[in-house]
Structure formats: C-alpha cells, structure tokens
Short mmCIF file of C-alpha atoms and ligand atoms in Angstrom, two decimals:
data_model
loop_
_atom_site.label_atom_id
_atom_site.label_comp_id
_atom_site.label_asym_id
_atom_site.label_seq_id
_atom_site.Cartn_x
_atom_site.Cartn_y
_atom_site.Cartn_z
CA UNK A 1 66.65 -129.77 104.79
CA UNK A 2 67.24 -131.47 101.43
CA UNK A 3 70.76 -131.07 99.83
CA UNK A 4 70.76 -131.26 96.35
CA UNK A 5 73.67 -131.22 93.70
CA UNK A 6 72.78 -132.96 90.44
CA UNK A 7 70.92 -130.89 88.28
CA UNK A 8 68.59 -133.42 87.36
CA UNK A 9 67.71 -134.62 90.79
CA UNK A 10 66.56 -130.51 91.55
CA UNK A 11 64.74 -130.57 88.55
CA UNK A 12 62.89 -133.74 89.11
CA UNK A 13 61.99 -132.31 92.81
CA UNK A 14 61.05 -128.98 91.82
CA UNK A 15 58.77 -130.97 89.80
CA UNK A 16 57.34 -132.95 92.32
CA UNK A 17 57.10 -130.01 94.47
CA UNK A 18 55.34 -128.01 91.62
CA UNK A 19 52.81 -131.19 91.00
CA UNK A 20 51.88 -131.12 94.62
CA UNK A 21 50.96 -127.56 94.29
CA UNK A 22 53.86 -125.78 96.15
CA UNK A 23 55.40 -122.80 95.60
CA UNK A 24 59.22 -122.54 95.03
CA UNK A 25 60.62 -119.41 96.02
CA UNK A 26 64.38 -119.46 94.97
CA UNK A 27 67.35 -117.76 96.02
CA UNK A 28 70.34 -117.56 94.32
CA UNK A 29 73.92 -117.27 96.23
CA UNK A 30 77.24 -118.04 95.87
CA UNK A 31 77.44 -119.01 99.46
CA UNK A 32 79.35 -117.24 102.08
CA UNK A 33 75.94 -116.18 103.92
CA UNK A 34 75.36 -113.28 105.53
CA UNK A 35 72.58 -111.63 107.10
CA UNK A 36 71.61 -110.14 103.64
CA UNK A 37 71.34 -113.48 102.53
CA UNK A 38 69.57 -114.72 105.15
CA UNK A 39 66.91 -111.70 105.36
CA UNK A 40 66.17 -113.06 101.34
CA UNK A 41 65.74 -115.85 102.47
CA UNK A 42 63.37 -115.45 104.90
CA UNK A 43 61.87 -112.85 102.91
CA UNK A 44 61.43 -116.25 100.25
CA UNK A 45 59.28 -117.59 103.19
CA UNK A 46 57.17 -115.70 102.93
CA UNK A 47 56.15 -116.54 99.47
CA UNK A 48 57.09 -119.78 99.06
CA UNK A 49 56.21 -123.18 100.18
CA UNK A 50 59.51 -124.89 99.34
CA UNK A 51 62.55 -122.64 99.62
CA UNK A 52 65.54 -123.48 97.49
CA UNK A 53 68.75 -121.53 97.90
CA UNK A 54 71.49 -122.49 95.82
CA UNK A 55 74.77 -122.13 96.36
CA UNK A 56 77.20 -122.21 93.65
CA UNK A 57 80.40 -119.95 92.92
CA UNK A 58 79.77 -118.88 89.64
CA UNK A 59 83.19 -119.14 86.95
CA UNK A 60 81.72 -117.36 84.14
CA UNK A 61 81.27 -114.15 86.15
CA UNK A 62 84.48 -113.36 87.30
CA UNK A 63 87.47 -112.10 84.78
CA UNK A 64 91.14 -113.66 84.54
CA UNK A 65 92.81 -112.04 87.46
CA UNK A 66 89.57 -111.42 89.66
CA UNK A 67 88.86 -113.34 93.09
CA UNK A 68 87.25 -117.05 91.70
CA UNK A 69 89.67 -119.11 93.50
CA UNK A 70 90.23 -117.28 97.07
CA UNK A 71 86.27 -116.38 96.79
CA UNK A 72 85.67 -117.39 100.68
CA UNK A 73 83.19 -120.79 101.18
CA UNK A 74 81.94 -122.36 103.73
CA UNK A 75 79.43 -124.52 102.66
CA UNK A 76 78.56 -126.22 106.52
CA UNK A 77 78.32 -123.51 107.78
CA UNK A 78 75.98 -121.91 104.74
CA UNK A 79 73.62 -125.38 105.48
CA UNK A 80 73.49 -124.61 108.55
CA UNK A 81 72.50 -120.98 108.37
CA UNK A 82 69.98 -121.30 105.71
CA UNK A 83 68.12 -123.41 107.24
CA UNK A 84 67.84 -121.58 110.25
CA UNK A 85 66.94 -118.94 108.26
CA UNK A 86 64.01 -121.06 107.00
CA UNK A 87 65.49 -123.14 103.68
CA UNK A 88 63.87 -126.14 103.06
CA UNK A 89 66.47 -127.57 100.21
CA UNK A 90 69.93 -126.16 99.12
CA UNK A 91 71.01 -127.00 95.86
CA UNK A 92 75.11 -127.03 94.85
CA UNK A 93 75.83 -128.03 92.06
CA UNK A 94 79.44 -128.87 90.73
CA UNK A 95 81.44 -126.89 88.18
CA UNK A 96 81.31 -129.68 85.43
CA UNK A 97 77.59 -130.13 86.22
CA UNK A 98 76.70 -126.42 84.84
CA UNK A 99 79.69 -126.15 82.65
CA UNK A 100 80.82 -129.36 81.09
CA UNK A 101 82.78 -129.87 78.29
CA UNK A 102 81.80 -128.21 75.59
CA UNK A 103 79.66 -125.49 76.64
CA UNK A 104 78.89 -122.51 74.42
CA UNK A 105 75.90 -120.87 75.12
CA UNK A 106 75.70 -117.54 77.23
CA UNK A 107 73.13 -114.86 77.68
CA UNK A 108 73.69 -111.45 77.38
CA UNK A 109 71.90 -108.55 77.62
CA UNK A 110 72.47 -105.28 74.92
CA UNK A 111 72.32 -102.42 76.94
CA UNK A 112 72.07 -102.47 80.98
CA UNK A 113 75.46 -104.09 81.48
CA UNK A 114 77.07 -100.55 79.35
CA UNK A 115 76.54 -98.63 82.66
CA UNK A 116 78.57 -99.31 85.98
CA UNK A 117 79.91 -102.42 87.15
CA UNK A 118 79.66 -103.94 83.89
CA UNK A 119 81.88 -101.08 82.80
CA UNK A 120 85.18 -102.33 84.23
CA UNK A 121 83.72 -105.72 84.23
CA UNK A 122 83.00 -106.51 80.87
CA UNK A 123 81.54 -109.89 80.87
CA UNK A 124 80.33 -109.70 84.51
CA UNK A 125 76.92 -109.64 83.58
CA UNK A 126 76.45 -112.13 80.53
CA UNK A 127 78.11 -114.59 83.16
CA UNK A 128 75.48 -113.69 86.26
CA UNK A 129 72.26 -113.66 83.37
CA UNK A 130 73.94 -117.17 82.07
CA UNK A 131 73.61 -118.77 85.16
CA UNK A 132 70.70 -117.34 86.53
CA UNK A 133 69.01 -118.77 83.53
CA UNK A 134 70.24 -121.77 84.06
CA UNK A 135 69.58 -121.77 87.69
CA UNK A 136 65.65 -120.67 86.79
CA UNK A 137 65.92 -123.63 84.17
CA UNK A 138 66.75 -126.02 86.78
CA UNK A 139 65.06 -124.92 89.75
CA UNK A 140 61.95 -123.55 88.01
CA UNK A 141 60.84 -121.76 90.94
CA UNK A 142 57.65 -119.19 90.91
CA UNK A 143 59.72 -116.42 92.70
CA UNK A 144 62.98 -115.45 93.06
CA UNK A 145 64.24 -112.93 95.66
CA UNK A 146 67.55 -110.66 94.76
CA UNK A 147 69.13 -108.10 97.05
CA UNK A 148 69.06 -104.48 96.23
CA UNK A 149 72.92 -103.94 97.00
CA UNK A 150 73.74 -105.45 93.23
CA UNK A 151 71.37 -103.01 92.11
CA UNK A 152 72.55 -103.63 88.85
CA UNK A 153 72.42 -106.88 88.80
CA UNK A 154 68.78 -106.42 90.00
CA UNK A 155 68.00 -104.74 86.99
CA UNK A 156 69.35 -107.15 84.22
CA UNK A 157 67.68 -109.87 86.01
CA UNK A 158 64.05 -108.25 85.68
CA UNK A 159 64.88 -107.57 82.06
CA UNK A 160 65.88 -111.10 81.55
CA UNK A 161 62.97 -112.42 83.21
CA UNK A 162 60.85 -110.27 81.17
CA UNK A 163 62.70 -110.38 77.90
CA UNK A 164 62.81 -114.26 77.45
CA UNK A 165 59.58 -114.52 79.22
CA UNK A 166 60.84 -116.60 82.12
CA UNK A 167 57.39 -116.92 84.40
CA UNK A 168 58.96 -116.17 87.37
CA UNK A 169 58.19 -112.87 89.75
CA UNK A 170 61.00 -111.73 90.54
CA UNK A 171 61.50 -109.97 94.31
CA UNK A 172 64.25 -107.24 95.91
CA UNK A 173 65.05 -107.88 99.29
CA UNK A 174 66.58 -104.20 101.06
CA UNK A 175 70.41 -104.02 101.71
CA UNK A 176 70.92 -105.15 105.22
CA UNK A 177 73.89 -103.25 106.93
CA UNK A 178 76.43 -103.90 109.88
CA UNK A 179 75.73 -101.26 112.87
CA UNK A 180 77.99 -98.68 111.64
CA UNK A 181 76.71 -98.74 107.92
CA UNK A 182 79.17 -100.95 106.11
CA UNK A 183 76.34 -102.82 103.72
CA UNK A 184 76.93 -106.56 104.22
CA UNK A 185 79.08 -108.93 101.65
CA UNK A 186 80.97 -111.93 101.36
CA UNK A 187 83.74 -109.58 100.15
CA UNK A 188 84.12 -107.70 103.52
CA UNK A 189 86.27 -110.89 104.55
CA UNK A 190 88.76 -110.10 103.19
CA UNK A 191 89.24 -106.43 104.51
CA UNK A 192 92.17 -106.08 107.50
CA UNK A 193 90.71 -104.43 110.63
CA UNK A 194 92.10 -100.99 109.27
CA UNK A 195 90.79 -101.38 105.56
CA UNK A 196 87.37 -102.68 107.16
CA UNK A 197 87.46 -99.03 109.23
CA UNK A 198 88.05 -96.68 106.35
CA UNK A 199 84.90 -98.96 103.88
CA UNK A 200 83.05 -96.97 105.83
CA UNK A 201 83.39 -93.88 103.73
CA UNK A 202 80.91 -95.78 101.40
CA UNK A 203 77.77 -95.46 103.53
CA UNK A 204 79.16 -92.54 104.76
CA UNK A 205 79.44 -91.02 101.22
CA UNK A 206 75.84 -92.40 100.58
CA UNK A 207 74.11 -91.03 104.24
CA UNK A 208 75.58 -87.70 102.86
CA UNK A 209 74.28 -87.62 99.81
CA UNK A 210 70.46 -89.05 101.49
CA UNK A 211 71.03 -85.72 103.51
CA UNK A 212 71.68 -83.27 100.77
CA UNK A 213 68.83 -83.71 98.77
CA UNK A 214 66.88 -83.98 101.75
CA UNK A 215 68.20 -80.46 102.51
CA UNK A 216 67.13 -79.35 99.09
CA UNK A 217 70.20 -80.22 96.85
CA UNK A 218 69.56 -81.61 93.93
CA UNK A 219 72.51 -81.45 91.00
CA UNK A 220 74.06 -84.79 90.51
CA UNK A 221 77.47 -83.08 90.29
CA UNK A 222 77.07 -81.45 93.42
CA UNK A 223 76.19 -84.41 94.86
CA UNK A 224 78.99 -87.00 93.43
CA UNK A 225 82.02 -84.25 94.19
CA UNK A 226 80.63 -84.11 98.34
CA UNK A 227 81.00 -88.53 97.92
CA UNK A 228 84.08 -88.42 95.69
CA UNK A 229 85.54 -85.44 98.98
CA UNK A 230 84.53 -87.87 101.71
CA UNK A 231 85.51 -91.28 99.90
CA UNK A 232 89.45 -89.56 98.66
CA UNK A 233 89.81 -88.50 102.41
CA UNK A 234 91.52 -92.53 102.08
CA UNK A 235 94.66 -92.83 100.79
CA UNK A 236 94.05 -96.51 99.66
CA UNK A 237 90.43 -96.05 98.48
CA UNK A 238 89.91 -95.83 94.25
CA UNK A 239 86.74 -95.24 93.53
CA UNK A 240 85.42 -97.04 90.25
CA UNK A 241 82.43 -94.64 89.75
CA UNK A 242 80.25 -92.96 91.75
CA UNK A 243 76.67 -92.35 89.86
CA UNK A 244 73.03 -90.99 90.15
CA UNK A 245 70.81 -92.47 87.67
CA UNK A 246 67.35 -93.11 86.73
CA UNK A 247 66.32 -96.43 89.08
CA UNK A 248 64.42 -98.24 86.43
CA UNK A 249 66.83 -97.11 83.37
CA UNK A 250 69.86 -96.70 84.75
CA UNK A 251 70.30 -93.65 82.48
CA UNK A 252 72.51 -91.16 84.34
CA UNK A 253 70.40 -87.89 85.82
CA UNK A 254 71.79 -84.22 86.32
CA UNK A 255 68.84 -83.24 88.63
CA UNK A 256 67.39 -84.93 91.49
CA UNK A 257 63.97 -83.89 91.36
CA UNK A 258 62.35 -87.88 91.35
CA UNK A 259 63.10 -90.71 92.87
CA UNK A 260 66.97 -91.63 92.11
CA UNK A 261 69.12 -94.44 92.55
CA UNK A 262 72.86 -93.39 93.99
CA UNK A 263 75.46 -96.35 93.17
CA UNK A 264 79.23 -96.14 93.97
CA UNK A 265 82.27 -99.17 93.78
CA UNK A 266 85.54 -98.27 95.65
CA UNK A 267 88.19 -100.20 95.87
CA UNK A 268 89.47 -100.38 99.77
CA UNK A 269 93.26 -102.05 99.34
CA UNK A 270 92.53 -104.74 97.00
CA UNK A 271 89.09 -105.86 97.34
CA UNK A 272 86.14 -104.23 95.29
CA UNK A 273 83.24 -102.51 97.06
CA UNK A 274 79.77 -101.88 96.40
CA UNK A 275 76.61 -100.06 97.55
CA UNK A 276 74.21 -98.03 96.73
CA UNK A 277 70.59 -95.83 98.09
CA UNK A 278 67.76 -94.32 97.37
CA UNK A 279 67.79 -90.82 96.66
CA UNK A 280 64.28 -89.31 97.30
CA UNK A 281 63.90 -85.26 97.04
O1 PAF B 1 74.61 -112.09 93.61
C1 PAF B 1 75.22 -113.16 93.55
O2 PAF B 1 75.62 -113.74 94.57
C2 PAF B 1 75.49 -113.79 92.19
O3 PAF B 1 75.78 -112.83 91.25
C3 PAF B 1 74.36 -114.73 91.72
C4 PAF B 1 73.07 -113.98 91.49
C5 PAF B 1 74.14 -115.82 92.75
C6 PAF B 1 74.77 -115.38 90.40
O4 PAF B 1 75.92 -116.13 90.53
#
C-alpha cells in the first residue's frame, strides 16, 4: 500500500493512475477507523481500481473549545486496517500542507448547513465542504463513498459536488452498528463504560420510532416526544435536536406519510452523539 503525504506527490499519482485508465474511488476520514470506515472502504472496491483513503484531522471543522487536539489517532494502526480492508494508497497530509500560511479561501454552502448539526455548529460545514474540495482537488478520484450516519454531511457533499460541478459520483455507504445498536464512531472512545451503556438510548430512541410508524403512527411530534421520553430517561444525556425531515431537503415534516429521514445528536457526559434512520410508513 502506497503512503502518501505531499499533496503534489497524490496529485501526480492520481494522475498516473487516471492515464493508465484506473478508477480512483476515494474515501475521506479523519482516521480513527472503524468498521464503518472500513465497510466504505470496501464498498470503494468495488468501484474502484485504485482506492485512496485519506486520513487527515480536519482544523477548520471543529470550533474553539471542541475536541481537535484530544481527537483520538492512530495512524499504524489506520494503515494497517485499511489495507486489510482493501486500500491500495493512504494519503495524510500535514496541517501546513492544506493550510499554510496565508490561507483564505473556504466553501460554504447557503442553506443545508441552517438545519441540525450545523445549527450549534456554525462553521462545521463550510470547514468539512472546504476540505472535501480540496481533498477532490487533490485526489481527483471518479467516486467517493460517504457514510450515511453524517447524514448531513451527506447531503452538503452531493450539493457541492453538483453545485460546482465536481465530476465525481458520489456514494453512501449504510451506518454500520455495534451488536447492541450503538452506530459506530471515532467519538465512542471516549465514552466511560457507564456513559457507553446509557448511548444506547440513541438507537433505542431511533428502533422506536422505526416501530411506530411501522405500527401506523405518523405525526412527527408524536414521534420526537416517544425519543425525547426514552433519551431524558438519562440524567447526563442533552439532546441537541431530535428531527424528522424530508431526506433529500432536509426540510422538517409534520406527517410521515413518505419516506423520512429521523436524525438526533445527544450529548452523553461530554462527548457529542450522532445517528440517524430511515423512517418508511
Ligand atoms: O466524516 C468525516 O470524517 C469528515 O467530516 C471528513 C468527511 C473526512 C472531512 O474532514
């Protein structure tokens, strides 16, 4: 497996690769891998013949006060999963080689981030569609896969893609969970063996809500108050928001009578969850 971390030297191989008629399917981390990483990027094999995962702990989207510098990394370990997982190069690039001195540009997108996560994280998303362009800039791959749980983040990056024309198909990978439902993330490292218990309620909150409009209920309101009931049962759980909304819009809906997308962040102690599901009447 190739390791790349100069910017240039990716280009100049994606390139090559791109010359000699291969594929690049790309997938964008910030290391820490987990099984959802891994199931993108084997889901990358599958459509590509050169599979680049980068790796790269991104500055611009994380506030003053959020977790940049404890974010958990282990980049051997990362190499050494990814390629099992089928990789052919990783590329990490440094800080000052993405953001050197001087740097001013950003991308930003008018109207998905106003909805969500991007609500109590402001510049969240101009950070994640900043680098992502750059990362498409520099890796110019053909496909890039993105997981489902940042549904969100999902979103901006197909209206990106299609907004400054990147030519790049873009590809969501399903959420993988652990065996009890807790959807996977670097972020569940830093839960204590009690906090890690009561995260739970997310996917539990979530299964309920699958069930109720399965069983014919179908008012958003009804549905959030059951999730807010089972998520509050925790003393040390805030929830952020808890949402049904339109899954190609975002727009919130008061019925359930399509396809909707249910999304909920809740913090457990200090660290930030997220997840979301399908709701399908
Ligand atoms: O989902 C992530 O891990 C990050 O937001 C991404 C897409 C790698 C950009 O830094």
């Amino acid at each position: 497996m190739n390791i790349i971390s100069s910017p240039k030297d990716m280009q100049s191989f994606a390139d090559q690769a791109r010359a000699g008629g291969r594929v690049i399917a790309f997938i964008p981390t910030m290391g820490y891998l987990h099984d959802g990483h891994l199931s993108l990027i084997r889901e990358g094999c599958r459509h590509g013949d050169e599979v680049v995962v980068s790796i790269f702990v991104n500055p611009t989207q994380f506030a003053p006060g959020e977790d940049l510098a404890s974010y958990p990394r282990a980049f051997e370990r990362d190499c050494l999963l990814a390629e099992g997982a089928g990789a052919t190069t990783i590329f990490s690039p440094a800080e000052r080689d993405l953001y050197g001195d001087g740097y001013q540009t950003f991308v930003a997108l008018e109207k998905l981030p106003f909805h969500l996560c991007g609500l109590s994280r402001p510049t969240f998303f101009r950070g994640v569609a900043t680098v992502v362009s750059k990362l498409f800039n520099i890796v110019k791959p053909h496909v890039a896969v993105f997981g489902e749980k940042d549904y969100q983040q999902l979103l901006v990056i197909r209206r990106m893609v299609s907004d400054l024309n990147f030519d790049i198909r873009i590809i969501g990978g399903p959420i993988i969970r652990e065996a009890d439902g807790l959807a996977m993330s670097s972020r569940n490292s830093y839960l204590t063996p009690g906090e890690r218990q009561r995260a739970l309620c997310l996917s539990k909150a979530l299964k309920q809500a699958e069930a109720m409009v399965r069983d014919g209920v179908s008012g958003a309101a009804d549905l959030i108050d059951a999730a807010r009931k089972i998520i509050t049962a925790h003393p040390d759980a805030v929830i952020d928001y808890i949402e049904i909304f339109d899954p190609e819009t975002i727009e919130a809906v008061q019925t359930v009578d399509g396809p909707a997308r249910m999304a909920l962040a809740v913090k457990i102690g200090t660290t930030r969850l997220i997840d979301n599901t399908l709701l399908l009447p």
